[in-house]
């Protein structure tokens, strides 16, 4: 597609359930970012990939959060044993090769996760 | 560490009036500055960015922003707003050559008829 695609758009999980959120970046984009946006807040950085390499995961809030991008394209953010505080919108962004990585980011519509 | 402060959480304004959304940042090194807009249930869309050069930056939808290094500000302006400009606006900063972008808490612009 033409833009960054995220699925599902909405996810309701029971507390303790594992979830997997998918991001399809724009074709050919090297850099991929995940952000968490709590209600009424700005997005907060979670992790960054350059191709398949996860170069920074300093924003992941706990070891329950795990992200991967095994073939350098699609990425999955996995949250194990979800807690209510994990409820948020999870945004994915990608940027093309040759761009200063953080100056040409294109965002997906996000996945709204609600933990009940 | 970098941080971003958006001074107003909500800004109500009448249609066709001018608007300014305020943003201050802190950083001890050179940064890039951005404004993004987020419509309900949508992702972020880049309005404009300052990388270097002219301190007055023009973006999409008639918005512009001015980088003021001495005041560490990057305020967003539009001379005449439309109902369709109602949205959440985020100011953001990142290190030059870096990859992590720090966002402010957002300003809700509400344009009234």
PDB file of C-alpha atoms in Angstrom:
ATOM      1  CA  UNK A   1       0.000   0.000   0.000  1.00  0.00           C
ATOM      2  CA  UNK A   2       0.882   3.627  -0.152  1.00  0.00           C
ATOM      3  CA  UNK A   3       1.260   4.209   3.564  1.00  0.00           C
ATOM      4  CA  UNK A   4       2.242   2.530   6.806  1.00  0.00           C
ATOM      5  CA  UNK A   5      -0.344  -0.096   7.651  1.00  0.00           C
ATOM      6  CA  UNK A   6      -1.040  -1.333  11.172  1.00  0.00           C
ATOM      7  CA  UNK A   7      -3.254  -4.175  12.258  1.00  0.00           C
ATOM      8  CA  UNK A   8      -5.463  -4.705  14.044  1.00  0.00           C
ATOM      9  CA  UNK A   9      -6.820  -1.162  14.367  1.00  0.00           C
ATOM     10  CA  UNK A  10      -8.470  -2.042  17.660  1.00  0.00           C
ATOM     11  CA  UNK A  11      -7.678  -4.779  20.133  1.00  0.00           C
ATOM     12  CA  UNK A  12      -9.375  -5.615  23.398  1.00  0.00           C
ATOM     13  CA  UNK A  13      -7.410  -7.974  25.610  1.00  0.00           C
ATOM     14  CA  UNK A  14      -8.167  -9.470  28.963  1.00  0.00           C
ATOM     15  CA  UNK A  15      -5.572  -8.766  31.618  1.00  0.00           C
ATOM     16  CA  UNK A  16      -2.877 -11.399  31.440  1.00  0.00           C
ATOM     17  CA  UNK A  17      -3.426 -12.168  27.766  1.00  0.00           C
ATOM     18  CA  UNK A  18      -0.609 -11.918  25.222  1.00  0.00           C
ATOM     19  CA  UNK A  19      -1.079  -9.659  22.184  1.00  0.00           C
ATOM     20  CA  UNK A  20       0.761  -9.104  18.908  1.00  0.00           C
ATOM     21  CA  UNK A  21       0.547  -5.880  16.953  1.00  0.00           C
ATOM     22  CA  UNK A  22       1.640  -5.755  13.331  1.00  0.00           C
ATOM     23  CA  UNK A  23       3.221  -2.977  11.305  1.00  0.00           C
ATOM     24  CA  UNK A  24       3.695  -3.001   7.527  1.00  0.00           C
ATOM     25  CA  UNK A  25       6.020  -0.114   6.682  1.00  0.00           C
ATOM     26  CA  UNK A  26       6.157   1.646   3.353  1.00  0.00           C
ATOM     27  CA  UNK A  27       7.952  -0.581   0.874  1.00  0.00           C
ATOM     28  CA  UNK A  28      11.684   0.075   0.814  1.00  0.00           C
ATOM     29  CA  UNK A  29      11.761   1.983   4.074  1.00  0.00           C
ATOM     30  CA  UNK A  30      14.802   1.062   6.101  1.00  0.00           C
ATOM     31  CA  UNK A  31      14.023   2.627   9.441  1.00  0.00           C
ATOM     32  CA  UNK A  32      11.074   1.580  11.574  1.00  0.00           C
ATOM     33  CA  UNK A  33       9.925   3.030  14.884  1.00  0.00           C
ATOM     34  CA  UNK A  34       7.355   2.050  17.499  1.00  0.00           C
ATOM     35  CA  UNK A  35       5.725   4.603  19.801  1.00  0.00           C
ATOM     36  CA  UNK A  36       3.211   4.297  22.632  1.00  0.00           C
ATOM     37  CA  UNK A  37       0.596   7.019  23.022  1.00  0.00           C
ATOM     38  CA  UNK A  38      -1.384   6.998  26.252  1.00  0.00           C
ATOM     39  CA  UNK A  39      -4.723   8.780  26.373  1.00  0.00           C
ATOM     40  CA  UNK A  40      -4.275  12.536  26.333  1.00  0.00           C
ATOM     41  CA  UNK A  41      -0.501  12.317  25.927  1.00  0.00           C
ATOM     42  CA  UNK A  42       2.034  12.638  23.171  1.00  0.00           C
ATOM     43  CA  UNK A  43       3.660   9.556  21.657  1.00  0.00           C
ATOM     44  CA  UNK A  44       6.578   8.065  23.556  1.00  0.00           C
ATOM     45  CA  UNK A  45       9.425   6.254  21.830  1.00  0.00           C
ATOM     46  CA  UNK A  46       9.586   2.510  22.351  1.00  0.00           C
ATOM     47  CA  UNK A  47      12.085   1.067  19.910  1.00  0.00           C
ATOM     48  CA  UNK A  48      13.908   1.555  16.609  1.00  0.00           C
ATOM     49  CA  UNK A  49      14.947  -0.818  13.820  1.00  0.00           C
ATOM     50  CA  UNK A  50      17.308  -0.277  10.958  1.00  0.00           C
ATOM     51  CA  UNK A  51      16.449  -3.079   8.563  1.00  0.00           C
ATOM     52  CA  UNK A  52      16.280  -6.187  10.782  1.00  0.00           C
ATOM     53  CA  UNK A  53      18.594  -4.825  13.459  1.00  0.00           C
ATOM     54  CA  UNK A  54      17.000  -3.446  16.609  1.00  0.00           C
ATOM     55  CA  UNK A  55      19.345  -0.575  17.375  1.00  0.00           C
ATOM     56  CA  UNK A  56      17.524   0.893  20.337  1.00  0.00           C
ATOM     57  CA  UNK A  57      14.966  -0.619  22.666  1.00  0.00           C
ATOM     58  CA  UNK A  58      15.474   1.741  25.545  1.00  0.00           C
ATOM     59  CA  UNK A  59      11.850   2.880  25.515  1.00  0.00           C
ATOM     60  CA  UNK A  60      10.287  -0.524  26.038  1.00  0.00           C
ATOM     61  CA  UNK A  61       8.618  -0.174  29.455  1.00  0.00           C
ATOM     62  CA  UNK A  62       9.249  -3.697  30.725  1.00  0.00           C
ATOM     63  CA  UNK A  63      10.505  -7.095  29.705  1.00  0.00           C
ATOM     64  CA  UNK A  64       6.922  -7.978  28.830  1.00  0.00           C
ATOM     65  CA  UNK A  65       7.374  -5.903  25.672  1.00  0.00           C
ATOM     66  CA  UNK A  66       9.215  -7.404  22.729  1.00  0.00           C
ATOM     67  CA  UNK A  67       9.594  -6.215  19.135  1.00  0.00           C
ATOM     68  CA  UNK A  68      10.997  -7.918  16.089  1.00  0.00           C
ATOM     69  CA  UNK A  69      11.542  -7.287  12.393  1.00  0.00           C
ATOM     70  CA  UNK A  70      13.104 -10.538  11.195  1.00  0.00           C
ATOM     71  CA  UNK A  71      13.276  -9.822   7.458  1.00  0.00           C
ATOM     72  CA  UNK A  72      13.698  -6.077   7.615  1.00  0.00           C
ATOM     73  CA  UNK A  73      10.183  -5.259   6.505  1.00  0.00           C
ATOM     74  CA  UNK A  74       7.123  -6.199   8.605  1.00  0.00           C
ATOM     75  CA  UNK A  75       7.505  -5.663  12.338  1.00  0.00           C
ATOM     76  CA  UNK A  76       5.597  -7.120  15.264  1.00  0.00           C
ATOM     77  CA  UNK A  77       5.290  -5.646  18.732  1.00  0.00           C
ATOM     78  CA  UNK A  78       4.399  -8.289  21.266  1.00  0.00           C
ATOM     79  CA  UNK A  79       3.151  -7.640  24.766  1.00  0.00           C
ATOM     80  CA  UNK A  80       3.045 -10.553  27.173  1.00  0.00           C
ATOM     81  CA  UNK A  81       0.739 -10.811  30.178  1.00  0.00           C
ATOM     82  CA  UNK A  82      -0.965  -7.518  29.401  1.00  0.00           C
ATOM     83  CA  UNK A  83      -1.754  -5.124  32.228  1.00  0.00           C
ATOM     84  CA  UNK A  84      -4.256  -2.293  32.369  1.00  0.00           C
ATOM     85  CA  UNK A  85      -1.465   0.272  32.171  1.00  0.00           C
ATOM     86  CA  UNK A  86      -0.599  -1.129  28.735  1.00  0.00           C
ATOM     87  CA  UNK A  87      -3.816   0.378  27.367  1.00  0.00           C
ATOM     88  CA  UNK A  88      -2.743   2.923  24.757  1.00  0.00           C
ATOM     89  CA  UNK A  89      -2.460   3.550  21.055  1.00  0.00           C
ATOM     90  CA  UNK A  90       0.628   1.947  19.555  1.00  0.00           C
ATOM     91  CA  UNK A  91       1.995   3.852  16.598  1.00  0.00           C
ATOM     92  CA  UNK A  92       4.409   2.594  13.991  1.00  0.00           C
ATOM     93  CA  UNK A  93       6.435   4.858  11.716  1.00  0.00           C
ATOM     94  CA  UNK A  94       8.919   4.254   8.922  1.00  0.00           C
ATOM     95  CA  UNK A  95      11.398   6.367   6.998  1.00  0.00           C
ATOM     96  CA  UNK A  96      13.140   5.877   3.673  1.00  0.00           C
ATOM     97  CA  UNK A  97      16.808   5.124   3.009  1.00  0.00           C
ATOM     98  CA  UNK A  98      18.961   8.149   2.556  1.00  0.00           C
ATOM     99  CA  UNK A  99      16.804  10.251   4.850  1.00  0.00           C
ATOM    100  CA  UNK A 100      18.139  11.496   8.112  1.00  0.00           C
ATOM    101  CA  UNK A 101      16.302   8.806  10.003  1.00  0.00           C
ATOM    102  CA  UNK A 102      14.118  10.983  12.132  1.00  0.00           C
ATOM    103  CA  UNK A 103      13.270  13.691   9.627  1.00  0.00           C
ATOM    104  CA  UNK A 104      11.114  11.813   7.160  1.00  0.00           C
ATOM    105  CA  UNK A 105       8.992   9.556   9.346  1.00  0.00           C
ATOM    106  CA  UNK A 106       5.596   8.440   8.081  1.00  0.00           C
ATOM    107  CA  UNK A 107       3.153   7.232  10.713  1.00  0.00           C
ATOM    108  CA  UNK A 108       0.510   4.555  10.566  1.00  0.00           C
ATOM    109  CA  UNK A 109      -2.973   5.006  12.013  1.00  0.00           C
ATOM    110  CA  UNK A 110      -2.078   3.059  15.106  1.00  0.00           C
ATOM    111  CA  UNK A 111      -3.507   0.136  17.046  1.00  0.00           C
ATOM    112  CA  UNK A 112      -5.687   1.043  20.000  1.00  0.00           C
ATOM    113  CA  UNK A 113      -5.141  -1.541  22.723  1.00  0.00           C
ATOM    114  CA  UNK A 114      -7.596  -1.734  25.590  1.00  0.00           C
ATOM    115  CA  UNK A 115      -6.824  -4.109  28.433  1.00  0.00           C
ATOM    116  CA  UNK A 116      -9.836  -5.054  30.545  1.00  0.00           C
TER     117      UNK A 116
ATOM    118  CA  UNK B   1      18.165  15.045  27.721  1.00  0.00           C
ATOM    119  CA  UNK B   2      15.697  16.766  25.476  1.00  0.00           C
ATOM    120  CA  UNK B   3      12.183  17.776  26.483  1.00  0.00           C
ATOM    121  CA  UNK B   4       9.252  19.575  24.926  1.00  0.00           C
ATOM    122  CA  UNK B   5       6.665  21.746  26.634  1.00  0.00           C
ATOM    123  CA  UNK B   6       3.463  22.731  24.924  1.00  0.00           C
ATOM    124  CA  UNK B   7       2.186  25.617  26.935  1.00  0.00           C
ATOM    125  CA  UNK B   8      -1.512  25.253  26.184  1.00  0.00           C
ATOM    126  CA  UNK B   9      -3.453  22.025  26.458  1.00  0.00           C
ATOM    127  CA  UNK B  10      -6.476  23.472  24.650  1.00  0.00           C
ATOM    128  CA  UNK B  11      -6.908  26.454  22.362  1.00  0.00           C
ATOM    129  CA  UNK B  12     -10.433  27.443  21.320  1.00  0.00           C
ATOM    130  CA  UNK B  13     -10.648  29.917  18.459  1.00  0.00           C
ATOM    131  CA  UNK B  14     -13.285  31.196  16.081  1.00  0.00           C
ATOM    132  CA  UNK B  15     -13.181  30.321  12.413  1.00  0.00           C
ATOM    133  CA  UNK B  16     -11.095  32.731  10.282  1.00  0.00           C
ATOM    134  CA  UNK B  17      -9.269  34.051  13.348  1.00  0.00           C
ATOM    135  CA  UNK B  18      -5.480  33.747  13.672  1.00  0.00           C
ATOM    136  CA  UNK B  19      -3.990  31.180  16.017  1.00  0.00           C
ATOM    137  CA  UNK B  20      -0.658  30.516  17.699  1.00  0.00           C
ATOM    138  CA  UNK B  21       0.203  27.226  19.385  1.00  0.00           C
ATOM    139  CA  UNK B  22       3.182  27.588  21.683  1.00  0.00           C
ATOM    140  CA  UNK B  23       6.080  25.187  22.054  1.00  0.00           C
ATOM    141  CA  UNK B  24       9.281  25.410  24.064  1.00  0.00           C
ATOM    142  CA  UNK B  25      12.034  22.846  24.106  1.00  0.00           C
ATOM    143  CA  UNK B  26      15.157  22.167  26.088  1.00  0.00           C
ATOM    144  CA  UNK B  27      18.346  20.696  24.723  1.00  0.00           C
ATOM    145  CA  UNK B  28      22.041  21.291  25.194  1.00  0.00           C
ATOM    146  CA  UNK B  29      22.838  20.230  21.625  1.00  0.00           C
ATOM    147  CA  UNK B  30      21.467  21.076  18.207  1.00  0.00           C
ATOM    148  CA  UNK B  31      18.098  19.608  17.390  1.00  0.00           C
ATOM    149  CA  UNK B  32      15.540  19.185  14.687  1.00  0.00           C
ATOM    150  CA  UNK B  33      12.058  20.523  15.417  1.00  0.00           C
ATOM    151  CA  UNK B  34       8.706  19.314  14.135  1.00  0.00           C
ATOM    152  CA  UNK B  35       5.008  19.973  14.305  1.00  0.00           C
ATOM    153  CA  UNK B  36       2.605  17.095  13.695  1.00  0.00           C
ATOM    154  CA  UNK B  37      -1.184  17.084  13.466  1.00  0.00           C
ATOM    155  CA  UNK B  38      -3.396  14.210  14.575  1.00  0.00           C
ATOM    156  CA  UNK B  39      -7.019  13.983  13.540  1.00  0.00           C
ATOM    157  CA  UNK B  40      -9.367  11.721  15.559  1.00  0.00           C
ATOM    158  CA  UNK B  41      -8.500   8.039  15.216  1.00  0.00           C
ATOM    159  CA  UNK B  42      -5.689   8.845  12.822  1.00  0.00           C
ATOM    160  CA  UNK B  43      -1.923   8.641  12.925  1.00  0.00           C
ATOM    161  CA  UNK B  44       0.379  11.627  12.957  1.00  0.00           C
ATOM    162  CA  UNK B  45       0.837  13.778   9.890  1.00  0.00           C
ATOM    163  CA  UNK B  46       3.862  16.026   9.528  1.00  0.00           C
ATOM    164  CA  UNK B  47       2.906  19.701   9.232  1.00  0.00           C
ATOM    165  CA  UNK B  48       6.386  21.156   9.018  1.00  0.00           C
ATOM    166  CA  UNK B  49       9.938  20.740  10.233  1.00  0.00           C
ATOM    167  CA  UNK B  50      12.997  22.806  10.993  1.00  0.00           C
ATOM    168  CA  UNK B  51      16.307  21.182  10.157  1.00  0.00           C
ATOM    169  CA  UNK B  52      18.571  24.166   9.470  1.00  0.00           C
ATOM    170  CA  UNK B  53      18.688  27.425   7.573  1.00  0.00           C
ATOM    171  CA  UNK B  54      15.843  29.914   7.563  1.00  0.00           C
ATOM    172  CA  UNK B  55      14.172  30.155  10.943  1.00  0.00           C
ATOM    173  CA  UNK B  56      10.735  30.680   9.399  1.00  0.00           C
ATOM    174  CA  UNK B  57       9.383  27.396   8.177  1.00  0.00           C
ATOM    175  CA  UNK B  58       6.277  27.017   6.043  1.00  0.00           C
ATOM    176  CA  UNK B  59       4.258  23.831   6.071  1.00  0.00           C
ATOM    177  CA  UNK B  60       1.091  22.318   4.729  1.00  0.00           C
ATOM    178  CA  UNK B  61      -2.425  23.683   5.169  1.00  0.00           C
ATOM    179  CA  UNK B  62      -1.193  27.263   5.559  1.00  0.00           C
ATOM    180  CA  UNK B  63       0.719  26.682   8.800  1.00  0.00           C
ATOM    181  CA  UNK B  64       4.099  28.180   9.574  1.00  0.00           C
ATOM    182  CA  UNK B  65       6.470  28.121  12.531  1.00  0.00           C
ATOM    183  CA  UNK B  66       9.420  30.174  13.648  1.00  0.00           C
ATOM    184  CA  UNK B  67      12.497  28.728  15.302  1.00  0.00           C
ATOM    185  CA  UNK B  68      13.846  31.027  18.008  1.00  0.00           C
ATOM    186  CA  UNK B  69      17.103  29.643  19.345  1.00  0.00           C
ATOM    187  CA  UNK B  70      17.582  32.252  22.076  1.00  0.00           C
ATOM    188  CA  UNK B  71      14.125  31.571  23.491  1.00  0.00           C
ATOM    189  CA  UNK B  72      14.230  27.851  22.661  1.00  0.00           C
ATOM    190  CA  UNK B  73      10.813  28.152  21.085  1.00  0.00           C
ATOM    191  CA  UNK B  74       9.118  26.843  17.970  1.00  0.00           C
ATOM    192  CA  UNK B  75       5.622  28.337  17.925  1.00  0.00           C
ATOM    193  CA  UNK B  76       3.111  27.305  15.272  1.00  0.00           C
ATOM    194  CA  UNK B  77       0.929  29.929  13.602  1.00  0.00           C
ATOM    195  CA  UNK B  78      -1.863  30.201  11.075  1.00  0.00           C
ATOM    196  CA  UNK B  79      -3.328  33.556  10.017  1.00  0.00           C
ATOM    197  CA  UNK B  80      -6.861  32.252   9.452  1.00  0.00           C
ATOM    198  CA  UNK B  81      -8.156  28.911  10.702  1.00  0.00           C
ATOM    199  CA  UNK B  82     -10.879  26.692   9.302  1.00  0.00           C
ATOM    200  CA  UNK B  83     -13.257  24.335  11.037  1.00  0.00           C
ATOM    201  CA  UNK B  84     -11.274  21.501   9.464  1.00  0.00           C
ATOM    202  CA  UNK B  85      -8.172  22.531  11.430  1.00  0.00           C
ATOM    203  CA  UNK B  86      -9.776  21.156  14.589  1.00  0.00           C
ATOM    204  CA  UNK B  87      -7.319  18.488  15.721  1.00  0.00           C
ATOM    205  CA  UNK B  88      -4.527  17.698  18.176  1.00  0.00           C
ATOM    206  CA  UNK B  89      -1.176  19.303  17.422  1.00  0.00           C
ATOM    207  CA  UNK B  90       2.125  17.934  18.681  1.00  0.00           C
ATOM    208  CA  UNK B  91       5.456  19.688  18.848  1.00  0.00           C
ATOM    209  CA  UNK B  92       8.468  17.376  18.747  1.00  0.00           C
ATOM    210  CA  UNK B  93      12.252  17.495  18.930  1.00  0.00           C
ATOM    211  CA  UNK B  94      15.032  15.112  18.013  1.00  0.00           C
ATOM    212  CA  UNK B  95      18.791  15.224  18.012  1.00  0.00           C
ATOM    213  CA  UNK B  96      20.456  15.942  14.712  1.00  0.00           C
ATOM    214  CA  UNK B  97      21.629  12.608  13.372  1.00  0.00           C
ATOM    215  CA  UNK B  98      19.633  10.740  15.976  1.00  0.00           C
ATOM    216  CA  UNK B  99      16.517   8.676  15.628  1.00  0.00           C
ATOM    217  CA  UNK B 100      14.503   9.164  18.801  1.00  0.00           C
ATOM    218  CA  UNK B 101      11.831  11.859  18.613  1.00  0.00           C
ATOM    219  CA  UNK B 102      10.505  13.414  21.816  1.00  0.00           C
ATOM    220  CA  UNK B 103       6.937  14.685  21.662  1.00  0.00           C
ATOM    221  CA  UNK B 104       5.103  17.253  23.718  1.00  0.00           C
ATOM    222  CA  UNK B 105       1.812  16.430  25.393  1.00  0.00           C
ATOM    223  CA  UNK B 106      -0.190  18.046  22.607  1.00  0.00           C
ATOM    224  CA  UNK B 107      -2.456  21.055  22.134  1.00  0.00           C
ATOM    225  CA  UNK B 108      -6.068  20.542  21.236  1.00  0.00           C
ATOM    226  CA  UNK B 109      -7.125  23.189  18.699  1.00  0.00           C
ATOM    227  CA  UNK B 110     -10.867  23.645  18.593  1.00  0.00           C
ATOM    228  CA  UNK B 111     -12.200  25.902  15.842  1.00  0.00           C
ATOM    229  CA  UNK B 112     -15.674  27.252  16.416  1.00  0.00           C
ATOM    230  CA  UNK B 113     -18.084  28.532  13.785  1.00  0.00           C
TER     231      UNK B 113
END
